[in-house]
Amino acid sequence: MSEASSPVTLRRALAGADEYLARRGIERSRFETELIFSQALGLSRIQLYLDLDRPLEPEERGRALELVTRRGKREPLAYVLGEWGFRRLTLKTDARALVPRPETEILVERALALVEELDAPRVLDVGTGSGAIALAIADEHPGARVVALDVSAEALALARENAAACGLEIELRLGDLRGTIEGEFDLVVSNPPYVLPEEIETLEPEVRDWEPREALVGVGVPEALAGRACELLVSGGRLAVELGERQQKTYAARLGDLGYKEVTITPDLTGRERVVEARWP
Ligand SMILES: C[S@@+](CC[C@H](N)C(=O)[O-])C[C@H]1O[C@@H](n2cnc3c(N)ncnc32)[C@H](O)[C@@H]1O
């Protein structure tokens, strides 16, 4: 049988997709190809390897091809797969909200440590996006009463779907952190938009061209958060904020000026300063 008329085996399809993604600038092209095929065929990566010589059905090939093409356009892998792991949860991910990042897991770690002594901490997650932080806290501290705020109705709809899929109860609120927010909280936690407008062009296409711009850039939003949080925190309440590496020290100084105490900076797993936290006196 000639090459052209022979059925396309999984092995050949994987090799072709890997080569295509590598040409499109995807660094871990083979790994991503395997994840995409796993998703398209409903098989684990191990099963793919056990089945390498199996011919693909036309509809299987079509499904995989569609996802590979999307990834080739540098759409984030998490959007292409439609789901992404964050702490113990698998969250639905699409263009309505930022893809939850591994470094944000450190913020959740710190947030949980700050409320571990409380049986029923009142927590506000500002800029919840997919709901990642709010849901991870609700999951890992079952007593926590979590309110999740976002200015984007689309992001909030995704967070609602994620809450339902995870079977976790959080209160979702649509609004701007600079507007009215009802309630008193033991912890205000946030991964606010902190990319500077002049940095946008330097970002990877996945981020620059696909993730919601208002989730990335929010001039003055982290600063407004510091001011709003002290009106919402009870005495002794905590603020924990994820920021870019070069913004931490200025932000920590600002918190000190506003009257926050015990201001500390925690690095992420790569040693980059990542989370600023403080206690409201
Ligand atoms: C960096 S994303 C974080 C998403 C999610 N918390 C996470 O860590 O993956 C910032 C989020 O803040 C929201 N946001 C931006 N400006 C806001 C504002 N003024 N008030 C409330 N939310 C805001 C955006 O819509 C976006 O969902």
Coordinates of C-alpha atoms and ligand atoms in Angstrom, one line a residue:
M1 CA 0.0 0.0 0.0
S2 CA 1.4 3.4 -0.9
E3 CA 2.2 5.9 1.8
A4 CA -0.6 8.2 0.6
S5 CA -3.4 5.6 0.7
S6 CA -2.3 3.9 3.9
P7 CA -4.4 4.6 7.0
V8 CA -2.9 7.2 9.3
T9 CA -1.8 5.5 12.5
L10 CA -1.7 7.2 15.8
R11 CA 2.1 7.1 15.7
R12 CA 2.1 9.0 12.4
A13 CA -0.5 11.5 13.4
L14 CA 1.4 12.3 16.6
A15 CA 4.6 12.8 14.8
G16 CA 3.0 15.1 12.2
A17 CA 1.3 17.2 14.9
D18 CA 4.5 17.4 17.0
E19 CA 6.4 18.7 14.0
Y20 CA 3.7 21.2 13.1
L21 CA 3.6 22.6 16.7
A22 CA 7.4 22.8 16.9
R23 CA 7.4 24.8 13.7
R24 CA 4.8 27.1 15.2
G25 CA 7.1 27.8 18.1
I26 CA 5.7 25.5 20.8
E27 CA 8.6 24.5 23.0
R28 CA 7.3 21.3 24.5
S29 CA 5.6 20.3 21.3
R30 CA 5.7 16.5 21.8
F31 CA 4.3 16.7 25.3
E32 CA 1.6 19.1 24.3
T33 CA 0.7 17.0 21.2
E34 CA 0.2 14.0 23.5
L35 CA -2.0 16.0 25.9
I36 CA -4.1 17.2 22.9
F37 CA -4.5 13.7 21.5
S38 CA -5.4 12.3 24.9
Q39 CA -8.1 14.9 25.1
A40 CA -9.4 14.4 21.5
L41 CA -9.4 10.6 21.8
G42 CA -10.5 10.3 25.4
L43 CA -7.4 8.2 26.2
S44 CA -4.6 8.6 28.8
R45 CA -1.1 9.3 27.6
I46 CA -0.1 5.8 28.5
Q47 CA -3.0 4.4 26.4
L48 CA -1.7 6.5 23.5
Y49 CA 1.6 4.7 23.7
L50 CA -0.1 1.3 23.9
D51 CA -2.1 2.1 20.8
L52 CA 0.5 3.7 18.5
D53 CA -0.1 1.4 15.6
R54 CA -3.8 1.7 15.6
P55 CA -5.3 3.5 12.6
L56 CA -7.3 6.6 13.5
E57 CA -10.9 6.9 12.6
P58 CA -11.6 9.9 10.4
E59 CA -13.6 11.7 13.1
E60 CA -10.9 11.1 15.7
R61 CA -8.4 12.6 13.3
G62 CA -10.7 15.5 12.7
R63 CA -11.1 16.2 16.4
A64 CA -7.4 16.1 17.1
L65 CA -6.6 18.2 14.0
E66 CA -9.0 20.9 15.1
L67 CA -7.3 21.1 18.5
V68 CA -3.8 21.0 17.1
T69 CA -4.6 23.8 14.7
R70 CA -6.0 26.0 17.5
R71 CA -2.8 25.4 19.5
G72 CA -0.7 26.1 16.4
K73 CA -2.4 29.6 16.4
R74 CA -0.8 29.9 19.8
E75 CA -4.1 29.7 21.7
P76 CA -3.2 28.8 25.3
L77 CA -3.0 25.0 25.8
A78 CA -5.5 25.3 28.7
Y79 CA -8.1 26.9 26.5
V80 CA -7.5 24.2 23.8
L81 CA -7.9 21.4 26.3
G82 CA -10.8 23.2 28.0
E83 CA -9.6 22.3 31.5
W84 CA -6.6 22.8 33.7
G85 CA -5.4 21.6 37.1
F86 CA -5.1 24.1 40.0
R87 CA -4.2 22.7 43.4
R88 CA -6.6 19.8 44.0
L89 CA -9.1 20.9 41.4
T90 CA -9.6 20.5 37.7
L91 CA -11.1 23.7 36.4
K92 CA -12.8 24.5 33.2
T93 CA -10.7 27.1 31.3
D94 CA -11.6 29.2 28.3
A95 CA -11.2 32.7 26.9
R96 CA -13.6 34.2 29.4
A97 CA -10.9 34.3 32.1
L98 CA -7.1 34.1 32.8
V99 CA -5.6 30.6 32.9
P100 CA -4.8 29.8 36.6
R101 CA -1.0 29.9 37.0
P102 CA 1.1 27.5 39.1
E103 CA 2.6 30.5 41.0
T104 CA -0.9 31.5 42.1
E105 CA -0.9 28.1 44.0
I106 CA 1.6 29.8 46.4
L107 CA -0.8 32.6 47.0
V108 CA -3.5 30.0 48.0
E109 CA -0.9 28.3 50.2
R110 CA -0.2 31.6 52.0
A111 CA -4.0 32.4 52.2
L112 CA -4.8 29.1 53.8
A113 CA -1.9 29.5 56.3
L114 CA -3.2 32.9 57.3
V115 CA -6.7 31.6 58.2
E116 CA -5.9 28.1 59.4
E117 CA -6.6 29.0 63.1
L118 CA -10.1 30.2 62.2
D119 CA -13.0 27.8 62.1
A120 CA -15.1 29.8 59.7
P121 CA -13.0 32.6 58.1
R122 CA -14.7 35.1 56.0
V123 CA -12.7 35.4 52.8
L124 CA -12.9 37.8 49.9
D125 CA -11.2 36.9 46.6
V126 CA -10.9 40.1 44.5
G127 CA -10.7 39.5 40.7
T128 CA -11.7 35.8 40.9
G129 CA -11.5 35.1 37.1
S130 CA -12.1 31.3 36.7
G131 CA -12.7 31.1 40.5
A132 CA -9.4 29.4 41.0
I133 CA -8.3 31.0 44.3
A134 CA -11.8 31.2 45.8
L135 CA -12.6 27.6 45.0
A136 CA -9.2 26.2 46.1
I137 CA -9.7 28.0 49.5
A138 CA -13.3 26.6 49.8
D139 CA -12.0 23.2 48.9
E140 CA -9.1 23.1 51.3
H141 CA -10.7 25.0 54.2
P142 CA -14.2 23.6 54.3
G143 CA -15.3 26.1 57.0
A144 CA -14.3 29.1 55.0
R145 CA -17.1 31.4 53.7
V146 CA -15.8 32.7 50.4
V147 CA -17.0 35.7 48.4
A148 CA -15.6 35.9 44.9
L149 CA -15.7 39.3 43.2
D150 CA -15.0 40.2 39.5
V151 CA -15.8 43.1 37.3
S152 CA -16.2 40.8 34.3
A153 CA -19.6 39.1 33.9
E154 CA -18.0 36.5 31.6
A155 CA -15.3 35.5 34.1
L156 CA -18.0 35.3 36.8
A157 CA -20.1 33.0 34.6
L158 CA -17.1 30.7 34.2
A159 CA -16.4 30.8 38.0
R160 CA -20.1 29.8 38.5
E161 CA -19.7 26.8 36.2
N162 CA -16.5 25.8 38.0
A163 CA -18.1 26.1 41.4
A164 CA -21.0 23.8 40.2
A165 CA -18.6 21.3 38.6
C166 CA -16.4 21.1 41.7
G167 CA -19.5 20.9 44.0
L168 CA -18.2 23.9 46.1
E169 CA -20.2 26.7 47.5
I170 CA -18.9 30.2 47.1
E171 CA -20.8 33.6 46.8
L172 CA -20.2 35.2 43.4
R173 CA -20.5 39.0 43.1
L174 CA -20.3 41.1 40.0
G175 CA -18.6 44.4 40.7
D176 CA -15.6 46.7 40.6
L177 CA -13.4 46.6 43.7
R178 CA -13.4 50.4 43.6
G179 CA -17.2 50.3 44.0
T180 CA -19.4 49.3 47.0
I181 CA -18.5 46.0 48.5
E182 CA -20.6 44.8 51.5
G183 CA -19.2 42.8 54.3
E184 CA -16.4 42.3 56.8
F185 CA -13.6 39.9 56.1
D186 CA -10.9 38.0 57.9
L187 CA -8.9 37.7 54.7
V188 CA -8.8 39.6 51.4
V189 CA -6.9 37.7 48.8
S190 CA -6.2 38.7 45.2
N191 CA -4.2 38.1 42.1
P192 CA -5.1 41.5 40.5
P193 CA -4.1 42.5 37.0
Y194 CA -0.6 43.7 37.4
V195 CA 1.0 43.7 33.9
L196 CA 2.1 47.2 33.0
P197 CA 0.7 48.5 29.6
E198 CA 4.3 48.9 28.3
E199 CA 5.0 45.2 29.1
I200 CA 2.2 43.8 26.9
E201 CA 4.2 43.5 23.7
T202 CA 6.9 41.6 25.5
L203 CA 4.6 38.8 26.5
E204 CA 4.2 35.4 24.9
P205 CA 1.5 35.3 22.1
E206 CA -0.6 33.0 24.3
V207 CA -1.0 35.7 26.9
R208 CA -0.8 38.8 24.7
D209 CA -3.3 37.7 22.0
W210 CA -5.7 35.4 23.8
E211 CA -6.1 36.1 27.5
P212 CA -8.6 38.9 28.5
R213 CA -6.8 42.2 28.6
E214 CA -8.6 43.4 31.7
A215 CA -7.3 40.3 33.5
L216 CA -3.7 41.3 32.7
V217 CA -3.6 45.1 32.7
G218 CA -5.3 47.1 35.4
V219 CA -3.5 50.4 36.0
G220 CA -4.0 51.4 39.6
V221 CA -6.0 48.3 40.5
P222 CA -3.5 46.7 42.9
E223 CA -3.1 50.1 44.6
A224 CA -6.9 50.6 44.8
L225 CA -7.1 47.1 46.3
A226 CA -4.7 48.0 49.2
G227 CA -6.9 51.0 50.0
R228 CA -10.2 49.1 49.8
A229 CA -9.0 46.1 51.7
C230 CA -8.4 48.0 54.9
E231 CA -12.1 49.2 54.9
L232 CA -13.2 45.6 54.5
L233 CA -10.9 43.8 56.9
V234 CA -11.7 43.2 60.5
S235 CA -9.1 44.2 63.1
G236 CA -6.3 41.6 62.8
G237 CA -7.5 40.6 59.3
R238 CA -5.1 39.7 56.6
L239 CA -4.4 40.9 53.1
A240 CA -2.5 38.6 50.6
V241 CA -1.7 39.8 47.1
E242 CA 0.2 38.3 44.2
L243 CA 2.2 40.7 42.2
G244 CA 5.0 40.8 39.6
E245 CA 8.6 40.4 40.9
R246 CA 9.6 44.0 40.5
Q247 CA 6.5 45.4 42.2
Q248 CA 6.7 43.8 45.5
K249 CA 8.9 46.2 47.5
T250 CA 7.0 49.3 46.4
Y251 CA 3.7 47.6 47.2
A252 CA 5.0 46.5 50.6
A253 CA 6.1 50.0 51.4
R254 CA 2.7 51.3 50.4
L255 CA 1.0 48.9 52.7
G256 CA 3.2 50.2 55.5
D257 CA 2.2 53.8 54.7
L258 CA -1.5 52.8 54.8
G259 CA -1.0 51.5 58.3
Y260 CA -0.8 47.7 57.7
K261 CA 1.5 45.8 60.0
E262 CA 3.6 42.7 59.7
V263 CA 4.2 43.2 56.0
T264 CA 6.1 40.3 54.5
I265 CA 7.0 39.0 51.0
T266 CA 7.0 35.3 50.1
P267 CA 8.9 34.0 47.1
D268 CA 7.5 31.4 44.6
L269 CA 9.1 28.0 43.9
T270 CA 11.5 29.6 41.5
G271 CA 12.7 32.0 44.2
R272 CA 10.9 35.1 42.7
E273 CA 9.2 37.4 45.1
R274 CA 5.6 36.7 44.5
V275 CA 3.1 37.3 47.4
V276 CA 2.9 40.4 49.6
E277 CA 0.9 39.9 52.8
A278 CA 0.1 42.1 55.7
R279 CA -2.1 42.4 58.9
W280 CA -4.6 45.1 59.4
P281 CA -4.1 46.3 63.0
Ligands
LIG1 C1 -5.0 38.3 37.0 S1 -6.7 37.9 36.8 C2 -6.8 36.7 38.1 C3 -7.8 35.7 37.9 C4 -7.8 34.6 39.0 N1 -8.0 35.1 40.3 C5 -6.5 33.8 39.0 O1 -5.7 34.0 39.8 O2 -6.3 33.0 38.0 C6 -7.4 39.4 37.4 C7 -8.9 39.4 37.5 O3 -9.3 40.6 38.1 C8 -10.5 41.1 37.4 N2 -10.5 42.6 37.6 C9 -9.8 43.5 36.9 N3 -10.1 44.7 37.4 C10 -11.0 44.6 38.4 C11 -11.7 45.5 39.2 N4 -11.5 46.8 39.2 N5 -12.5 45.0 40.2 C12 -12.7 43.6 40.3 N6 -12.1 42.8 39.5 C13 -11.3 43.2 38.5 C14 -10.3 40.6 36.0 O4 -11.6 40.6 35.3 C15 -9.7 39.3 36.2 O5 -10.6 38.2 36.2

